Tab-separated table of C-alpha atoms in Angstrom:
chain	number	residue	atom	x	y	z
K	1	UNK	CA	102.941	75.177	116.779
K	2	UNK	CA	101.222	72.328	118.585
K	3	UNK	CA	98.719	70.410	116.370
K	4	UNK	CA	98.098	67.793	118.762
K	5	UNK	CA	95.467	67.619	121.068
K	6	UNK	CA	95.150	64.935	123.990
K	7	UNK	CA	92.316	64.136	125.999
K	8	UNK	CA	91.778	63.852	128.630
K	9	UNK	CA	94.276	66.140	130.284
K	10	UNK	CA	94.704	64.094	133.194
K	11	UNK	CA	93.440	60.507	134.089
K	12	UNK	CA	93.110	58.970	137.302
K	13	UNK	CA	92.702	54.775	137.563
K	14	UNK	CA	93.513	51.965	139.746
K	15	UNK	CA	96.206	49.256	139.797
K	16	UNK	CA	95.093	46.792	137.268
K	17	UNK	CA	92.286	48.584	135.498
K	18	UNK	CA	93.196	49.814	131.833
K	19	UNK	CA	93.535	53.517	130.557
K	20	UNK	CA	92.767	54.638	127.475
K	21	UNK	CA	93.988	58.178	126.143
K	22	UNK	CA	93.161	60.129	123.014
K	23	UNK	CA	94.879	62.224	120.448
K	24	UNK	CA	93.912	64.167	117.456
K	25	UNK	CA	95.559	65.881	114.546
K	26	UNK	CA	95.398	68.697	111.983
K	27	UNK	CA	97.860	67.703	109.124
K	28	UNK	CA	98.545	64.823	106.999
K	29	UNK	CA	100.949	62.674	109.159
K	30	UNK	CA	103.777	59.943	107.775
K	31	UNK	CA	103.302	58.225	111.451
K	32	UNK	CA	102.383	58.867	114.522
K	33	UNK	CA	104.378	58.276	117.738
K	34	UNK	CA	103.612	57.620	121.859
K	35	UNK	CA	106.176	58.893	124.006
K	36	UNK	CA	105.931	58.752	128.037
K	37	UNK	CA	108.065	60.721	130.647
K	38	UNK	CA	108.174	60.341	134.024
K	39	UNK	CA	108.350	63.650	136.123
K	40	UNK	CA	111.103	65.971	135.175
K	41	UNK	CA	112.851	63.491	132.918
K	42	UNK	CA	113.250	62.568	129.393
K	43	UNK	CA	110.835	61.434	126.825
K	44	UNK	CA	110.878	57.975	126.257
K	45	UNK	CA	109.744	56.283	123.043
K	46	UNK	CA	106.550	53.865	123.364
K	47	UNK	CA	105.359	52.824	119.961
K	48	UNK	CA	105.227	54.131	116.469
K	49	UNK	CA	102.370	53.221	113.570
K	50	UNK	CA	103.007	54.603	110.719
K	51	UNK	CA	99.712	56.064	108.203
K	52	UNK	CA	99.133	53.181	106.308
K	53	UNK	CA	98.504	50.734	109.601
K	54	UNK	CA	95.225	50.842	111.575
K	55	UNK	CA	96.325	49.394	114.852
K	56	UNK	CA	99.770	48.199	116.360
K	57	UNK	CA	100.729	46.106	119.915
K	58	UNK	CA	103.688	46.009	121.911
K	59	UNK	CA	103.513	44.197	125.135
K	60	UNK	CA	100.605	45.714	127.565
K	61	UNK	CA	100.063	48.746	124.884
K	62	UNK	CA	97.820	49.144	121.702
K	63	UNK	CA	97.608	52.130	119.243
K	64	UNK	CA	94.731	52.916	116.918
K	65	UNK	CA	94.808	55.199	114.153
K	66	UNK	CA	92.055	56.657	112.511
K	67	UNK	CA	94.134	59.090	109.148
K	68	UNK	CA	89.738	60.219	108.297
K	69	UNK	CA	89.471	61.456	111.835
K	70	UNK	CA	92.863	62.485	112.367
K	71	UNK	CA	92.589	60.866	115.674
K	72	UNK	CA	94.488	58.286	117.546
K	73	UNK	CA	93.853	56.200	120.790
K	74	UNK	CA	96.712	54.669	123.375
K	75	UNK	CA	95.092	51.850	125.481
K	76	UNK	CA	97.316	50.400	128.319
K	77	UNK	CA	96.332	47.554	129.614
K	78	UNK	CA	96.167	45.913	133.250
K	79	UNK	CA	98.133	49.198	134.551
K	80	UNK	CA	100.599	49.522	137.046
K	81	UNK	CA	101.735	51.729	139.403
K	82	UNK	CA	104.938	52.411	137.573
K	83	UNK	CA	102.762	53.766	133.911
K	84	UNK	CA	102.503	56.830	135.948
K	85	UNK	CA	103.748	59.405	134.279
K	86	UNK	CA	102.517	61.740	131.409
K	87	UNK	CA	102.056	60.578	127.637
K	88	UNK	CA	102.409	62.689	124.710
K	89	UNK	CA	101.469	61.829	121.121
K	90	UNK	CA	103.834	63.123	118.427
K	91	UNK	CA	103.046	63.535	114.411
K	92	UNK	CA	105.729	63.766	112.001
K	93	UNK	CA	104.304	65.588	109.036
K	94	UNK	CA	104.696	63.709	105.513
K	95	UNK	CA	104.799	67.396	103.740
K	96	UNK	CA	107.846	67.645	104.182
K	97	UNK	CA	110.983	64.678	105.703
K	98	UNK	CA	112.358	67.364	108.134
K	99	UNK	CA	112.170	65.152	110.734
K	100	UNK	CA	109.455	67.532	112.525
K	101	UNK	CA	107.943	66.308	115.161
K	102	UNK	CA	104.664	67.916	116.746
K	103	UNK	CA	103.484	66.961	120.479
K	104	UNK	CA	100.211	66.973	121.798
K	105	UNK	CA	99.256	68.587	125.141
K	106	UNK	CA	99.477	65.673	126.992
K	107	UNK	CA	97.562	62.901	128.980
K	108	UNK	CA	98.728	62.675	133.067
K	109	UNK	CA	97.760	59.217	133.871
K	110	UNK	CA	97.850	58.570	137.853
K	111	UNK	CA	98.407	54.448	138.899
K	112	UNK	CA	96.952	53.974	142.437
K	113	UNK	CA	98.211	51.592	143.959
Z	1	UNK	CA	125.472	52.459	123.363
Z	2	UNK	CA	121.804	53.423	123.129
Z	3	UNK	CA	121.671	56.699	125.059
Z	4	UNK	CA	121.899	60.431	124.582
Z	5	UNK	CA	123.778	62.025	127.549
Z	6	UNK	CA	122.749	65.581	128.438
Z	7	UNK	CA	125.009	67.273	130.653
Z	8	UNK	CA	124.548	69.378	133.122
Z	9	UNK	CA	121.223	67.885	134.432
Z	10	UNK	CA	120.845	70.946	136.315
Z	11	UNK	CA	122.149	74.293	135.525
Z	12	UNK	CA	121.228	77.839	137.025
Z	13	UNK	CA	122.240	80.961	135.448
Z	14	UNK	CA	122.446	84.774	135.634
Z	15	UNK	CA	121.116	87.112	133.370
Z	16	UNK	CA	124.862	87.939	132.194
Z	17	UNK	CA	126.296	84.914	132.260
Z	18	UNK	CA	127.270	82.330	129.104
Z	19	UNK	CA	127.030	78.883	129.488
Z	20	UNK	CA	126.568	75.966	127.298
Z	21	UNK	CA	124.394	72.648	127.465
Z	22	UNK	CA	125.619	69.268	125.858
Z	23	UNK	CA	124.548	66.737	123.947
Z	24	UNK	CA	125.975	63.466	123.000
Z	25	UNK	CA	125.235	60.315	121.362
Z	26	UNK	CA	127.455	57.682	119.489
Z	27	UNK	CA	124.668	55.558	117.890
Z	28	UNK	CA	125.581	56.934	114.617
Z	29	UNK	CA	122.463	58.989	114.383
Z	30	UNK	CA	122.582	61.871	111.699
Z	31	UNK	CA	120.007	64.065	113.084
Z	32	UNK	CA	120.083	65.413	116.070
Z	33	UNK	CA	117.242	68.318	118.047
Z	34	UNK	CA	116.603	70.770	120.566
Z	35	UNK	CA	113.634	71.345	122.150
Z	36	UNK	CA	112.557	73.448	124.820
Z	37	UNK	CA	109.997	72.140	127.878
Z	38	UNK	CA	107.844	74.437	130.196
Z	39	UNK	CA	106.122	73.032	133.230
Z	40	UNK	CA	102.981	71.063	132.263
Z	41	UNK	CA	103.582	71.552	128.790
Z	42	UNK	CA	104.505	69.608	125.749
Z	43	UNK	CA	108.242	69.574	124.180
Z	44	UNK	CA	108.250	72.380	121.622
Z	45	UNK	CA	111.046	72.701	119.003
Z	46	UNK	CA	113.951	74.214	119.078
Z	47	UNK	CA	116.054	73.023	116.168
Z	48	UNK	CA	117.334	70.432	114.010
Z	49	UNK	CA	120.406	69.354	112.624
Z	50	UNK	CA	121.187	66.822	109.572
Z	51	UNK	CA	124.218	65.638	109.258
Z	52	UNK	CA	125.938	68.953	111.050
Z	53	UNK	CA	123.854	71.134	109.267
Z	54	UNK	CA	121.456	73.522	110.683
Z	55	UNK	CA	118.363	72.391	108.788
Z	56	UNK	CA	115.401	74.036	111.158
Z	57	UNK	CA	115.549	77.489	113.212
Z	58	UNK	CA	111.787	77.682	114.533
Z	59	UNK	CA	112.472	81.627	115.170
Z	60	UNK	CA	114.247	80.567	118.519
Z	61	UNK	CA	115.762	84.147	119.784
Z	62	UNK	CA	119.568	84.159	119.138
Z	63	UNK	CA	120.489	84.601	122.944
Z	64	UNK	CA	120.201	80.458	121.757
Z	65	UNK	CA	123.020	79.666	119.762
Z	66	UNK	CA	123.166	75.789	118.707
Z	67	UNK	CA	126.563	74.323	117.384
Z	68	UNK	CA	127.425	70.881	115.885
Z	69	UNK	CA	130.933	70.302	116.168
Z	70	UNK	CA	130.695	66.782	115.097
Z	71	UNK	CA	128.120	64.101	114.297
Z	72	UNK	CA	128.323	62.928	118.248
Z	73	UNK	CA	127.791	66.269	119.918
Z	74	UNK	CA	125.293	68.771	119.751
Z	75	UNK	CA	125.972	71.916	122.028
Z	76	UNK	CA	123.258	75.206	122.949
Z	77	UNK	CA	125.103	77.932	123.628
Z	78	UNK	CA	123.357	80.432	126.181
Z	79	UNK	CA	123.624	84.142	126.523
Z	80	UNK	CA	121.600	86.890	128.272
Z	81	UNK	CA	118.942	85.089	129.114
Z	82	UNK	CA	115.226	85.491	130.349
Z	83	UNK	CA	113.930	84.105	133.515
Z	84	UNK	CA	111.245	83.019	130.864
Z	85	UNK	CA	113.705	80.668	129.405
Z	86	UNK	CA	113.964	78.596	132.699
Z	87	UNK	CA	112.419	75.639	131.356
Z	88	UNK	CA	113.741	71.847	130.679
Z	89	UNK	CA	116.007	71.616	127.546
Z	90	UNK	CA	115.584	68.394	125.774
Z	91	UNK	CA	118.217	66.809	123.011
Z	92	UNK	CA	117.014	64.418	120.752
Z	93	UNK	CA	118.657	62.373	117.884
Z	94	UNK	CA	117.209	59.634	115.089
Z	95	UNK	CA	119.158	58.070	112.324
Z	96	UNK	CA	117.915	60.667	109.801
Z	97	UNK	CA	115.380	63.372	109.235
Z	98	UNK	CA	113.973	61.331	107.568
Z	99	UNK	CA	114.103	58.090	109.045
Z	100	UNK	CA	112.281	58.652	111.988
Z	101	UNK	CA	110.151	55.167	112.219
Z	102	UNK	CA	111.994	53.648	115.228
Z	103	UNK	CA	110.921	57.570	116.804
Z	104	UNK	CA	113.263	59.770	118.736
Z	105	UNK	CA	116.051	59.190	121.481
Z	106	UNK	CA	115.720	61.316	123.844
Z	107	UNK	CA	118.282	62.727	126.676
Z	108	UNK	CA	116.625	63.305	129.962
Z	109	UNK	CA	116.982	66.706	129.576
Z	110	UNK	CA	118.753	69.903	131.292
Z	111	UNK	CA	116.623	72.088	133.791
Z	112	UNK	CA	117.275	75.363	133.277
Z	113	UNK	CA	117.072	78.473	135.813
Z	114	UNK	CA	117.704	82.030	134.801
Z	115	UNK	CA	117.908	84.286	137.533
């Protein structure tokens, strides 16, 4: 089952601007993880924050997580053409360590150019 | 090596026919996953294995038949499929079930057609 959801669906920006997607949860999570993939092609690992942290960096990207809303946020900043590509958020469950991990529907983020 | 190598990238099959997808990785990971990819969809779960051990089944139909002949290779062994089942197979692998905080390595996947 997919407890993630992911607004919005699909996102639409220009070259520079920054894009912000959103993901929500049902469970209790041990962390929650970004992943991007690029049409057709593997999932590729973006950044991880685990329950007890509020908000992480890595280069151009920042995570928020909110464990009373069950929610989390992805902001990329001054985007490029090449972040195009969908982006999936991914909860591994701290009921259990099966190593479970639980996608979202997905955000399609469009770069123009 | 950081990589997990899925091969074939492509593979299109008959009804009848058997045929395997591969897995491999050699960055000592001990857990290693299936999941299963439709068009515009997220990556839903197939299986996991720790340390060679089947550990999850999430009530995949046994036309799917994983195998873990070693702690490199992961295999999915195919027979009489669905042309519902033509979907992108993804393998995954992390150091542990339970040590998943650097998150998962992904393959890039094998697209599947059943005709």
């Amino acid at each position: 089952s997919q407890q993630g959801e992911e607004d919005p669906q699909a996102l639409s920006i220009q070259e520079g601007e920054n894009a912000t997607m959103n993901c929500s949860y049902k469970t209790s999570i041990n962390n929650l993880q970004w992943y991007r993939q690029n049409s057709g092609r593997g999932l590729v690992h973006l950044i991880l924050i685990r329950s007890n942290e509020r908000e992480k960096h890595s280069g151009r990207l920042r995570v928020t997580l909110d464990t009373s809303k069950k929610s989390s946020s992805l902001l990329i900043t001054a985007s490029r053409a090449a972040d195009t590509a969908s982006y999936f958020c991914a909860t591994d469950e701290s009921s259990s360590n099966t190593g479970k991990l639980i996608f979202g529907q997905g955000t399609t983020l469009q770069v123009k150019p | 090596d950081t990589e997990v190598t899925q091969t074939p990238k492509h593979l299109v099959m008959g009804m009848t026919n058997k045929k395997s997808l591969k897995c491999e990785q050699h960055m000592g990971h001990r857990a290693m996953y299936w999941y299963k990819q439709k068009a515009k969809k997220p990556p839903e779960l197939m299986f996991v294995y720790s340390y060679e051990k089947l550990s999850i089944n999430e009530s995949v139909p046994s036309r799917f038949s994983p195998e873990c002949p070693n702690s490199s290779l992961l295999n999915l062994h195919l027979h009489a499929l669905q042309p519902e089942d033509s979907a992108l197979y993804l393998c995954a692998s992390s150091p542990s079930r339970s040590h998943t905080k650097d998150g998962y390595t992904f393959g890039s996947g094998t697209r599947l057609t059943v005709v």
